[in-house]
Amino acid sequence: MQMRVPVAEPRSPVAYDMPDATGHFGPYGGTFVAETLQAALEELRDAYAACRADPAFQAELAYELEHYVGRPSPVYHAKRLSDELGGAQVYLKREDLNHTGAHKVNNTMGQALVARRMGKPRVIAETGAGQHGVAAATVAARYGMECVVYMGTEDVARQAQNVYRMKLLGATVVPVTSGSRTLKDALNEAMRDWVTNVANTFYIIGTVAGPHPYPMMVRDFNAIVGKECLVQMPALAGRQPDYVLACVGGGSNAMGIFHPYIPHPGVKLVGVEAGGLGIATGRHAATLSAGSPGVLHGNRTYLMQDADGQILETHSISAGLDYPGVGPEHAWLKDSGRASYVSVTDDEALAAFHTLCRTEGIIPALESSHAVAHAMRLAPTLGRDRIVLVNLSGRGDKDMHTVAKASGLSL
Amino acid sequence: MSRIAATFDRLRAVRRAALVPFVTAGDPSPAHIPGMLRSLVANGADVIELGVPFSDPMADGPTIQRASERALRAGTGLAMILDAVKQYRREDDNTPIVLMGYANPIEHMGVAAFAGRAKESGVDGVLVVDYPPEESGAWVEALGAAGIDPIFLLSPTSSQARIDLVARLAKGYIYYVSLKGVTGAANIDTADVERMLARIRGRTSVPVGVGFGIRDPETARAIARFADAVVIGSRIVEEIERAEPDQAAQRAGAVLATFRAGVDAAVGDRASR
Ligand SMILES: Cc1ncc(COP(=O)(O)O)c(C=O)c1O
């Protein structure tokens, strides 16, 4: 079942056309939800297909991304970091400079516009760290839509500041007490809300997971990241990168920067998962590195699961990577060999966080710090003429408490 | 003839709807499974839906979510449930048992391996909530090879095309979800349900059961006038939740008996089919 995309030379682009019409990426993806949700998904698929093909929709989205989100985000050559590493040149795609501080808003803006086209006055979202919740609450405020965000009680306690941001933006935050009381349970609860209130409600999923068309739609909205890089890299560095690195929680920032590069066989794609306390400890969220295929949240993909097929709780210092599944397109890219996946521990991510602060004056999100950490491992093994592009998916303002605590400080 | 088909044939002859309790297997603990099955049958169950607990029961409301959590905390797993059914079959070879749950525990065991073991244990049908017909090719084949009925859901929002899709694959019975939402939600509009059942019956001769939102014997009676089966879930699970573990089977049986009275009372009102 190998994908017919060669991973090395030649460098001529190779067509890539996933998913198929029913939302499958090889054996992954699909529409694994109860009958009660099928009509809603069908309505969404039709609406999104119409938006995707409509130049007026695309123009409106492009306008909002430029004037409200602040796109394009720059690519920045991290020269001091590169010099310190003594190998490949590290470039950063600055998604941290977007309005709300992460790539998440690319997707929420897109889905909010679809919701408006569908005439849905109410949007709901799930959130873990609160970044997607904030991005959803932001666009809901921008368009005067009611917004309800589901968040596990564990995360509500850990991310008090983002809870307050969502409230300031007019959203209602509903604490979820079921299951492990984290992101996966928030997603379950949002699905339950959607199935009950589908007539007036649009569900804005925050990553490239869920049933078709979500993995494709969320990828499409984040693909602006990679599309900009395709233009920016030749302008800034004279050519496309040798490697593209991105952290992988559900996988939306990674799919966003990977997708436009998939047809470019000379560009290696590397996803960086949360290794937590180390893969051997079992306390991690490295789904592709250490999980196995199964069905959760509407799609078939790699999962963290026990011997009975129950979903395991995960651990990462970065709440945004703390998810026991992963987008099905990543499962496909892994099996086909077009992308590879590695993991970075909490400690390595923290070290990278501090290094980037110190060498470049950029405070990265802990999620993004995982990608930076792998760049720090990789760059010294490569020549100085090689190029590593890192998706700096978000900024670290939200992580001050976590980082201080890890350093033995309290703010 | 399968146990499910034999049961519906028998009930058709006496013009009664089947009474189908749902309980989560292993709630309050795996040791209680045989006693629970026994009590439900003694109190009027015609078919039993046995829920396989899952960590992420996306289509269930709070009552059944909590039942899943209790069962998982007590150590319940799929293999254990199959063993319990096998054990129960030694004393009851007639009552159809349908497993109802989510895809992942079954995929983890392997679809073909599961079908073989389920057959060997005396399971008659399986409803996987998150296997819609379009994702069910290998699943239906594996169950078919084992002689187990694949049960599918239809809902108020199911289009004609989807009704046809389910009609092509369904065996045993079709489970009509009588409201928009999750298990355990508010009461249902029986007139709406009756209209939809007529539509479904226009496309298939497989019996059609109704569940989700039947919370009292009066509603059960109203539904039993036209449905082939009446499924009672959350209301029984609530009773199990409130009971001391060793009283759970008896309390579940007692509440089921009140629903059986409702279903029996509908016999005179039922048109023959
Ligand atoms: C800055 C940032 N990066 C990455 C992620 C992980 O999500 P994904 O893998 O979908 O990009 C999050 C999630 O909250 C985030 O806030």
XYZ file of C-alpha atoms and ligand atoms in Angstrom:
700
model
C 0.000 0.000 0.000
C 2.896 2.351 -0.660
C 2.023 5.785 -1.954
C 3.508 6.382 -5.374
C 5.384 9.467 -4.260
C 9.130 8.967 -4.432
C 10.750 10.374 -1.316
C 14.096 11.299 -2.886
C 15.014 12.553 -6.375
C 13.735 13.440 -8.926
C 12.676 16.869 -7.785
C 9.773 17.358 -10.140
C 6.517 17.714 -8.225
C 4.425 14.571 -7.874
C 0.665 14.794 -7.709
C -0.951 14.159 -4.337
C -4.687 13.967 -4.118
C -5.761 12.774 -0.694
C -8.269 12.090 0.735
C -10.538 10.142 -1.616
C -14.167 11.177 -2.080
C -15.224 9.450 1.127
C -12.505 10.975 3.263
C -10.055 8.089 3.338
C -6.302 8.411 3.372
C -5.516 4.818 2.418
C -6.888 2.768 5.338
C -7.174 5.843 7.582
C -9.758 8.600 8.026
C -13.387 7.954 7.122
C -16.674 8.719 8.835
C -16.823 6.557 11.942
C -19.685 8.268 13.727
C -23.165 7.229 14.791
C -26.065 7.495 12.368
C -27.362 10.470 14.353
C -24.460 12.592 13.055
C -24.376 11.406 9.450
C -26.846 13.954 8.126
C -24.945 16.792 9.788
C -21.696 15.626 8.219
C -23.336 15.345 4.834
C -24.626 18.905 5.124
C -21.153 20.073 6.128
C -19.448 18.195 3.295
C -21.761 19.790 0.758
C -21.366 23.253 2.257
C -17.602 22.992 2.435
C -17.322 21.647 -1.108
C -19.286 24.675 -2.291
C -17.076 27.071 -0.300
C -13.910 25.417 -1.562
C -14.980 25.924 -5.161
C -16.330 29.446 -4.680
C -13.910 32.269 -5.577
C -15.983 34.712 -3.503
C -15.531 32.549 -0.394
C -11.809 32.240 -1.016
C -11.510 35.983 -1.560
C -13.335 36.748 1.669
C -11.116 34.320 3.570
C -7.980 35.819 2.034
C -9.161 39.294 3.028
C -9.798 38.246 6.632
C -6.464 36.425 6.860
C -4.647 39.542 5.669
C -6.481 42.240 7.588
C -7.665 40.466 10.723
C -5.180 37.645 11.278
C -2.165 39.546 9.933
C -1.014 37.220 7.175
C 1.271 36.456 5.557
C 3.393 35.583 8.563
C 7.100 36.068 7.910
C 9.768 33.435 7.507
C 12.767 34.345 9.625
C 16.343 33.138 9.289
C 17.437 32.251 12.840
C 21.121 33.064 12.241
C 22.313 33.141 15.852
C 20.611 29.857 16.618
C 22.062 28.344 13.424
C 25.547 29.561 14.287
C 25.268 28.174 17.802
C 24.218 24.807 16.400
C 27.047 24.919 13.865
C 25.275 23.081 11.053
C 22.237 23.599 8.863
C 20.554 26.992 8.586
C 17.365 27.133 10.648
C 14.433 29.148 9.356
C 11.286 29.800 11.379
C 7.801 30.196 9.939
C 6.381 32.749 12.337
C 2.841 31.560 13.065
C 3.412 32.953 16.561
C 2.889 36.419 15.092
C -0.710 35.739 14.061
C -3.585 37.367 15.912
C -4.258 35.191 19.000
C -0.703 33.891 18.859
C -0.852 30.615 16.984
C -1.776 28.901 13.725
C -5.137 27.881 15.199
C -6.865 31.041 13.947
C -6.228 30.111 10.289
C -8.647 27.259 10.813
C -11.201 28.960 13.048
C -11.459 31.854 10.611
C -12.096 29.448 7.750
C -14.663 27.403 9.637
C -16.428 30.514 10.933
C -16.914 31.648 7.341
C -18.315 28.221 6.433
C -20.651 28.437 9.448
C -21.862 31.829 8.242
C -22.541 30.448 4.774
C -24.533 27.657 6.375
C -26.533 30.150 8.411
C -25.523 28.665 11.782
C -25.668 31.302 14.524
C -24.003 29.147 17.186
C -20.516 27.634 17.136
C -18.999 25.124 19.542
C -15.438 23.965 20.029
C -13.333 21.642 22.140
C -10.086 22.794 23.625
C -7.197 21.403 25.642
C -4.662 24.148 26.248
C -7.279 26.718 25.416
C -5.540 27.998 22.275
C -8.144 26.631 19.901
C -10.885 27.728 22.294
C -9.500 31.253 22.260
C -9.193 31.212 18.469
C -12.795 29.989 18.155
C -14.080 32.534 20.679
C -12.198 35.240 18.779
C -13.800 34.593 15.415
C -17.193 34.107 17.076
C -16.849 37.586 18.588
C -15.680 38.920 15.218
C -18.902 37.662 13.592
C -21.345 38.036 16.469
C -21.941 34.313 16.877
C -22.762 32.515 20.109
C -19.800 30.406 21.194
C -19.624 27.471 23.616
C -16.264 25.879 24.366
C -15.909 22.465 26.002
C -12.853 21.961 28.166
C -11.924 19.156 30.574
C -11.907 20.193 34.223
C -8.244 19.176 34.455
C -7.413 21.657 31.713
C -9.698 24.375 33.120
C -7.600 24.235 36.275
C -4.257 24.188 34.407
C -5.136 26.909 31.892
C -7.004 29.477 33.968
C -5.702 32.387 31.915
C -7.039 31.073 28.625
C -10.373 30.318 30.289
C -10.551 33.981 31.239
C -9.563 35.062 27.714
C -12.427 33.027 26.276
C -14.846 34.600 28.726
C -13.603 38.088 27.869
C -14.327 37.253 24.240
C -17.912 36.410 25.154
C -17.703 32.621 25.021
C -19.224 30.214 27.513
C -16.714 27.689 28.796
C -18.289 24.384 29.826
C -16.125 22.257 32.128
C -16.215 18.555 31.168
C -16.108 16.074 34.040
C -16.391 12.785 32.138
C -13.621 10.291 31.388
C -10.110 11.612 31.891
C -11.402 15.225 31.970
C -9.006 16.370 29.259
C -9.046 17.218 25.560
C -10.395 13.896 24.279
C -13.338 14.106 26.668
C -13.987 17.709 25.658
C -14.177 16.501 22.059
C -16.670 13.781 23.036
C -18.798 16.363 24.798
C -18.697 18.791 21.869
C -19.869 15.952 19.582
C -22.758 15.274 21.962
C -23.732 18.943 21.888
C -23.525 18.954 18.092
C -25.716 15.894 17.639
C -28.319 17.452 19.943
C -28.265 21.005 18.517
C -27.280 20.385 14.931
C -30.019 22.577 13.456
C -28.437 25.837 14.644
C -24.920 24.743 15.574
C -21.609 24.489 13.734
C -18.850 22.437 15.350
C -15.413 24.007 14.846
C -12.952 21.147 15.389
C -9.495 22.411 16.304
C -7.223 19.981 14.547
C -7.003 17.638 11.551
C -8.969 14.920 13.373
C -12.647 13.986 13.581
C -14.800 12.490 10.826
C -14.554 13.521 7.167
C -14.559 16.343 6.062
C -12.798 17.767 9.128
C -9.287 16.375 8.567
C -9.339 17.699 5.000
C -11.036 21.005 5.806
C -8.789 21.880 8.748
C -5.754 20.954 6.649
C -6.945 23.113 3.772
C -7.384 26.127 6.050
C -3.939 25.670 7.573
C -2.274 24.956 4.227
C -1.896 28.717 3.830
C 1.176 28.234 6.067
C 2.972 25.952 3.629
C 1.753 27.846 0.569
C 3.357 31.020 1.873
C 6.600 29.132 2.603
C 6.717 27.838 -0.974
C 6.957 31.470 -2.100
C 8.937 32.881 0.821
C 11.756 30.315 0.945
C 13.061 30.885 -2.598
C 12.818 34.638 -2.036
C 14.689 34.548 1.271
C 16.975 31.513 1.033
C 17.201 31.065 -2.720
C 15.525 27.663 -2.668
C 13.136 25.325 -0.913
C 14.234 23.757 2.393
C 15.773 20.300 2.776
C 13.675 19.596 5.844
C 10.329 20.877 7.116
C 9.722 20.304 10.833
C 6.538 20.751 12.832
C 5.182 19.587 16.156
C 2.280 17.130 16.046
C -0.533 17.061 18.561
C -3.622 16.417 16.456
C -1.429 17.552 13.606
C -2.966 20.715 12.162
C 0.065 22.992 12.093
C 2.123 20.118 10.707
C -0.397 19.274 7.968
C -0.637 22.990 7.196
C 3.046 23.345 6.448
C 3.539 19.787 5.067
C 0.679 19.655 2.626
C 1.970 22.067 -0.028
C 5.377 20.358 0.202
C 4.128 16.782 -0.249
C 4.486 16.962 -4.058
C 8.090 18.212 -3.667
C 10.057 14.995 -3.235
C 13.318 16.741 -2.362
C 11.809 18.163 0.819
C 11.854 15.851 3.839
C 8.886 16.200 6.171
C 9.371 15.440 9.856
C 6.643 15.524 12.504
C 7.728 15.931 16.108
C 5.594 14.307 18.775
C 5.496 14.812 22.516
C 7.783 12.276 24.167
C 6.710 13.447 27.644
C 8.807 11.756 30.314
C 10.238 9.395 27.670
C 8.602 6.776 25.462
C 9.822 3.965 27.726
C 7.913 5.411 30.722
C 4.566 5.191 28.905
C 3.948 8.794 30.044
C 3.928 10.554 26.677
C 1.718 11.530 23.743
C 3.812 10.147 20.866
C 0.913 8.459 19.097
C 2.586 7.756 15.756
C 5.883 6.737 17.336
C 4.430 4.368 19.946
C 0.703 3.852 19.260
C -1.251 1.487 17.013
C -4.166 1.882 14.562
C -7.754 2.031 15.803
C -10.938 4.096 15.624
C -11.610 7.194 17.720
C -13.443 10.468 17.265
C -14.840 9.560 13.889
C -11.764 8.352 12.049
C -9.323 5.467 11.802
C -5.828 6.461 12.811
C -3.005 5.711 15.242
C -4.070 5.778 18.890
C -2.642 5.387 22.343
C -4.595 2.414 23.665
C -4.353 -0.409 26.159
C -4.633 -4.170 25.598
C -8.463 -3.938 25.662
C -8.631 -1.142 23.091
C -9.471 1.495 25.701
C -7.977 4.905 25.039
C -5.078 5.821 27.306
C -4.419 9.077 29.041
C -1.397 10.851 27.685
C 1.182 13.150 29.159
C 3.029 16.132 27.793
C 4.314 19.313 29.370
C 2.528 21.093 26.523
C -1.221 20.783 26.868
C -1.675 21.309 23.118
C 0.129 18.054 22.299
C -1.638 16.044 24.999
C -3.961 14.015 22.742
C -4.138 10.197 22.387
C -4.954 10.279 18.662
C -3.517 12.014 15.604
C -4.928 13.216 12.320
C -5.475 10.331 9.851
C -3.465 12.008 7.093
C -0.382 11.795 9.301
C -1.056 8.072 9.795
C -1.061 7.752 6.021
C 2.052 9.900 5.523
C 3.850 7.770 8.104
C 2.874 4.403 6.595
C 3.608 5.601 3.067
C 7.003 6.904 4.120
C 6.396 10.415 2.768
C 6.829 11.884 6.245
C 8.661 10.584 9.273
C 7.847 11.103 12.922
C 10.151 11.485 15.894
C 9.596 12.448 19.511
C 11.064 14.998 21.887
C 10.815 14.807 25.683
C 9.486 17.470 28.032
C 13.042 18.277 29.101
C 14.334 18.615 25.541
C 11.404 20.866 24.657
C 12.060 23.050 27.699
C 15.738 23.346 26.804
C 14.795 24.383 23.261
C 12.331 26.908 24.657
C 15.087 28.607 26.652
C 17.580 28.430 23.791
C 15.237 30.183 21.376
C 14.414 32.857 23.957
C 18.108 33.507 24.507
C 19.507 33.290 20.981
C 16.736 34.904 18.960
C 14.543 36.909 21.312
C 11.553 34.734 20.435
C 9.468 33.041 23.146
C 7.963 29.958 21.496
C 4.928 27.983 22.605
C 5.873 24.761 24.387
C 4.220 22.854 21.546
C 6.399 24.600 18.962
C 9.438 24.134 21.222
C 9.221 20.429 20.414
C 9.863 21.188 16.743
C 12.670 23.581 17.667
C 14.212 20.864 19.856
C 14.346 18.459 16.941
C 15.894 21.160 14.760
C 18.569 21.531 17.434
C 19.279 17.787 17.205
C 19.162 17.667 13.432
C 20.993 20.833 12.333
C 24.419 19.926 13.779
C 24.369 16.691 11.756
C 23.967 18.609 8.478
C 26.243 20.871 6.462
C 25.979 24.652 6.724
C 24.470 24.838 3.248
C 21.477 22.727 4.278
C 18.165 24.337 5.223
C 15.784 23.315 7.986
C 12.423 25.100 8.091
C 10.567 24.927 11.409
C 6.904 25.773 11.810
C 6.906 27.992 14.880
C 3.237 27.297 15.445
C 2.649 29.624 18.381
C 4.063 31.971 20.955
C 4.806 31.076 24.536
C 2.989 33.783 26.500
C 0.433 31.197 27.588
C 3.189 28.954 28.953
C 4.847 31.334 31.414
C 3.440 29.525 34.440
C 4.403 26.069 33.201
C 7.936 27.072 32.290
C 8.473 28.958 35.533
C 7.193 26.000 37.502
C 9.545 23.655 35.635
C 12.365 25.985 36.663
C 11.237 25.817 40.282
C 9.760 29.319 40.255
C 6.226 30.507 40.836
C 4.865 33.679 39.285
C -33.116 -20.113 12.485
C -31.239 -17.538 14.578
C -32.368 -16.772 18.110
C -33.264 -13.220 17.066
C -35.442 -14.305 14.125
C -37.096 -17.005 16.238
C -37.916 -14.461 18.947
C -39.511 -11.985 16.537
C -41.481 -14.810 14.874
C -42.803 -15.989 18.207
C -43.825 -12.444 19.229
C -45.404 -11.676 15.880
C -47.715 -14.635 16.423
C -48.944 -13.159 19.717
C -48.893 -9.575 18.410
C -46.546 -8.296 21.045
C -43.536 -6.033 20.679
C -40.232 -7.338 21.985
C -38.984 -5.805 25.220
C -35.266 -5.088 24.952
C -33.400 -3.838 28.019
C -29.955 -2.296 27.590
C -27.416 -2.575 30.379
C -23.703 -1.939 30.348
C -21.828 -5.190 30.835
C -19.744 -5.099 33.991
C -21.850 -2.447 35.720
C -21.556 -2.630 38.673
C -18.849 -5.293 38.119
C -18.029 -8.175 35.757
C -19.024 -10.689 38.435
C -22.580 -9.320 38.248
C -23.084 -10.036 34.527
C -24.747 -13.492 34.743
C -27.018 -12.431 37.626
C -28.034 -9.311 35.721
C -28.913 -11.302 32.574
C -30.898 -13.781 34.671
C -32.889 -11.028 36.398
C -33.689 -9.219 33.145
C -34.963 -12.407 31.511
C -36.994 -13.335 34.586
C -38.651 -9.914 34.455
C -39.733 -9.957 30.853
C -36.769 -9.289 28.575
C -37.146 -10.812 25.104
C -33.758 -9.701 23.787
C -30.876 -8.234 25.797
C -28.578 -5.493 24.588
C -25.343 -5.741 26.469
C -23.213 -2.621 26.287
C -19.460 -3.060 25.900
C -17.924 -0.241 27.937
C -15.586 2.166 26.148
C -13.422 4.977 27.457
C -14.906 7.446 24.944
C -18.643 6.801 24.546
C -19.327 9.685 22.173
C -22.975 8.842 21.455
C -24.023 8.347 25.069
C -25.479 10.723 27.602
C -24.247 11.086 31.191
C -26.084 8.047 32.612
C -24.523 5.500 30.262
C -21.179 7.332 30.319
C -21.066 6.823 34.070
C -22.066 3.168 33.662
C -19.131 2.707 31.254
C -16.794 4.340 33.729
C -18.018 2.097 36.555
C -17.609 -1.009 34.414
C -14.120 -0.032 33.275
C -13.057 0.822 36.809
C -14.241 -2.638 37.841
C -11.897 -4.089 35.201
C -14.409 -5.065 32.511
C -13.027 -5.848 29.056
C -14.396 -7.255 25.822
C -12.897 -10.749 26.221
C -14.329 -10.956 29.723
C -17.801 -10.051 28.445
C -17.646 -12.764 25.779
C -16.691 -15.260 28.474
C -19.587 -14.160 30.674
C -22.058 -14.589 27.813
C -20.647 -18.047 27.127
C -21.124 -18.968 30.759
C -24.688 -17.623 30.760
C -25.551 -19.628 27.642
C -25.257 -22.832 29.676
C -28.427 -21.883 31.538
C -30.303 -19.969 28.798
C -30.000 -21.004 25.179
C -33.013 -19.000 23.985
C -32.755 -15.316 24.832
C -30.956 -13.407 22.071
C -27.993 -11.358 23.261
C -26.834 -8.384 21.253
C -23.594 -6.622 22.059
C -23.624 -2.868 21.620
C -20.547 -0.707 21.776
C -17.882 1.236 19.939
C -15.475 0.131 17.237
C -12.111 0.391 18.919
C -12.199 -2.493 21.416
C -13.409 -4.751 18.590
C -10.799 -3.505 16.107
C -8.158 -4.031 18.729
C -9.179 -7.676 19.124
C -9.423 -7.919 15.329
C -12.753 -7.967 13.525
C -12.502 -11.596 12.361
C -11.166 -12.852 15.687
C -13.944 -11.032 17.499
C -16.643 -12.481 15.227
C -15.343 -16.004 15.803
C -15.209 -15.635 19.566
C -18.599 -13.923 19.727
C -20.157 -16.799 17.792
C -18.539 -19.331 20.059
C -19.895 -17.468 23.103
C -23.449 -17.457 21.800
C -23.734 -13.780 20.849
C -26.537 -13.252 18.303
C -26.073 -9.730 17.031
C -23.674 -6.802 17.339
C -24.325 -3.088 17.038
C -21.224 -0.928 16.706
C -22.353 2.642 17.133
C -19.490 4.143 15.144
C -19.566 1.655 12.260
C -21.997 3.309 9.852
C -22.956 1.188 6.824
C -20.451 2.921 4.533
C -17.537 1.862 6.766
C -18.871 -1.633 7.389
C -17.761 -3.740 4.429
C -15.248 -5.952 6.255
C -17.357 -5.894 9.397
C -20.536 -7.188 7.774
C -18.534 -9.851 5.989
C -16.860 -11.063 9.186
C -20.150 -11.194 11.087
C -21.847 -12.905 8.161
C -19.169 -15.598 8.087
C -19.833 -16.225 11.788
C -23.621 -16.175 11.384
C -24.039 -13.122 13.633
C -26.522 -10.365 12.756
C -25.134 -6.879 12.098
C -27.506 -4.401 13.738
C -27.577 -0.843 12.408
C -29.010 2.439 13.624
C -31.358 4.764 11.813
C -32.311 8.187 13.137
C -34.828 10.982 12.562
C -32.295 12.658 10.260
C -31.583 9.587 8.114
C -32.188 10.306 4.438
C -33.995 7.913 2.119
C -30.641 6.960 0.630
C -29.294 6.056 4.067
C -32.389 4.069 4.942
C -31.791 2.063 1.776
C -28.123 1.603 2.649
C -29.040 0.196 6.063
C -31.865 -1.897 4.615
C -29.367 -3.619 2.302
C -27.054 -4.671 5.157
C -29.188 -5.048 8.263
C -30.089 -8.411 9.717
C -31.839 -9.321 12.949
C -33.462 -5.949 13.516
C -32.908 -2.284 12.837
C -32.547 0.037 15.799
C -34.386 3.309 15.243
C -32.992 6.072 17.463
C -36.090 8.025 18.322
C -34.595 11.435 18.970
C -31.881 13.845 17.980
C -29.232 13.631 20.620
C -27.526 11.185 22.902
C -28.865 8.313 24.991
C -30.911 9.295 28.014
C -32.239 12.581 26.658
C -35.812 13.829 26.978
C -39.030 12.079 26.024
C -39.962 11.426 22.430
C -42.775 12.316 20.069
C -44.486 9.017 19.310
C -46.328 10.316 16.251
C -43.019 11.304 14.621
C -41.593 7.900 15.419
C -44.572 6.125 13.910
C -44.276 8.094 10.659
C -40.572 7.294 10.343
C -41.148 3.615 11.076
C -43.630 3.461 8.228
C -40.952 4.887 5.921
C -38.367 2.348 7.074
C -40.798 -0.531 6.706
C -41.442 0.516 3.155
C -37.854 -0.515 2.395
C -37.216 -3.617 4.504
C -38.926 -6.540 6.156
C -36.356 -6.679 8.979
C -38.037 -5.885 12.344
C -37.598 -2.322 13.576
C -36.983 -1.541 17.246
C -37.200 1.885 18.842
C -34.973 3.244 21.588
C -33.368 6.380 23.140
C -35.733 8.408 25.295
C -38.258 5.771 26.416
C -38.321 6.540 30.095
C -41.676 5.298 31.397
C -44.082 2.387 30.849
C -46.689 4.657 29.216
C -44.262 5.697 26.484
C -43.210 2.081 26.087
C -46.856 1.145 25.634
C -47.388 3.876 23.036
C -44.332 2.773 21.051
C -45.202 -0.928 21.409
C -48.402 -0.315 19.468
C -46.428 -0.050 16.245
C -42.754 -0.921 16.830
C -41.368 -4.464 16.681
C -39.213 -3.862 19.727
C -38.950 -1.315 22.515
C -35.467 -0.638 23.887
C -35.144 0.638 27.456
C -31.633 1.847 28.341
C -30.877 4.832 30.542
C -33.892 4.322 32.802
C -32.641 0.855 33.802
C -29.038 1.993 34.050
C -30.144 4.752 36.439
C -31.656 2.105 38.659
C -28.402 0.137 38.649
C -26.501 3.286 39.523
C -28.686 3.978 42.548
C -28.624 0.420 43.877
C -26.143 -1.265 46.170
C -24.062 -3.505 43.855
C -25.650 -6.715 45.120
C -29.152 -5.277 44.711
C -28.518 -3.951 41.191
C -29.799 -6.967 39.251
C -32.951 -7.202 41.315
C -33.669 -3.444 41.036
C -33.022 -3.495 37.275
C -35.409 -6.429 36.961
C -38.092 -4.691 39.030
C -38.085 -1.584 36.862
C -37.991 -3.686 33.692
C -41.146 -5.494 34.853
C -43.058 -2.181 34.833
C -42.031 -1.654 31.199
C -43.070 -5.198 30.379
C -46.534 -4.392 31.712
C -46.614 -1.397 29.347
C -45.605 -3.526 26.370
C -48.136 -6.240 27.289
C -50.887 -3.637 27.562
C -50.262 -2.617 23.956
C -51.068 -6.085 22.595
C -54.750 -5.323 22.077
C -53.959 -2.089 20.208
C -51.555 -3.657 17.773
C -52.366 -4.183 14.138
C -51.068 -7.463 12.856
C -48.117 -7.294 10.529
C 0.947 26.670 19.417
C 0.386 25.307 19.185
N 1.044 24.460 18.395
C 0.593 23.214 18.169
C -0.560 22.760 18.773
C -0.961 21.339 18.524
O -2.017 21.191 17.630
P -1.780 20.691 16.144
O -0.966 19.442 16.225
O -3.155 20.462 15.653
O -1.077 21.744 15.398
C -1.297 23.615 19.598
C -2.558 23.164 20.239
O -3.091 23.777 21.126
C -0.815 24.922 19.804
O -1.463 25.776 20.603
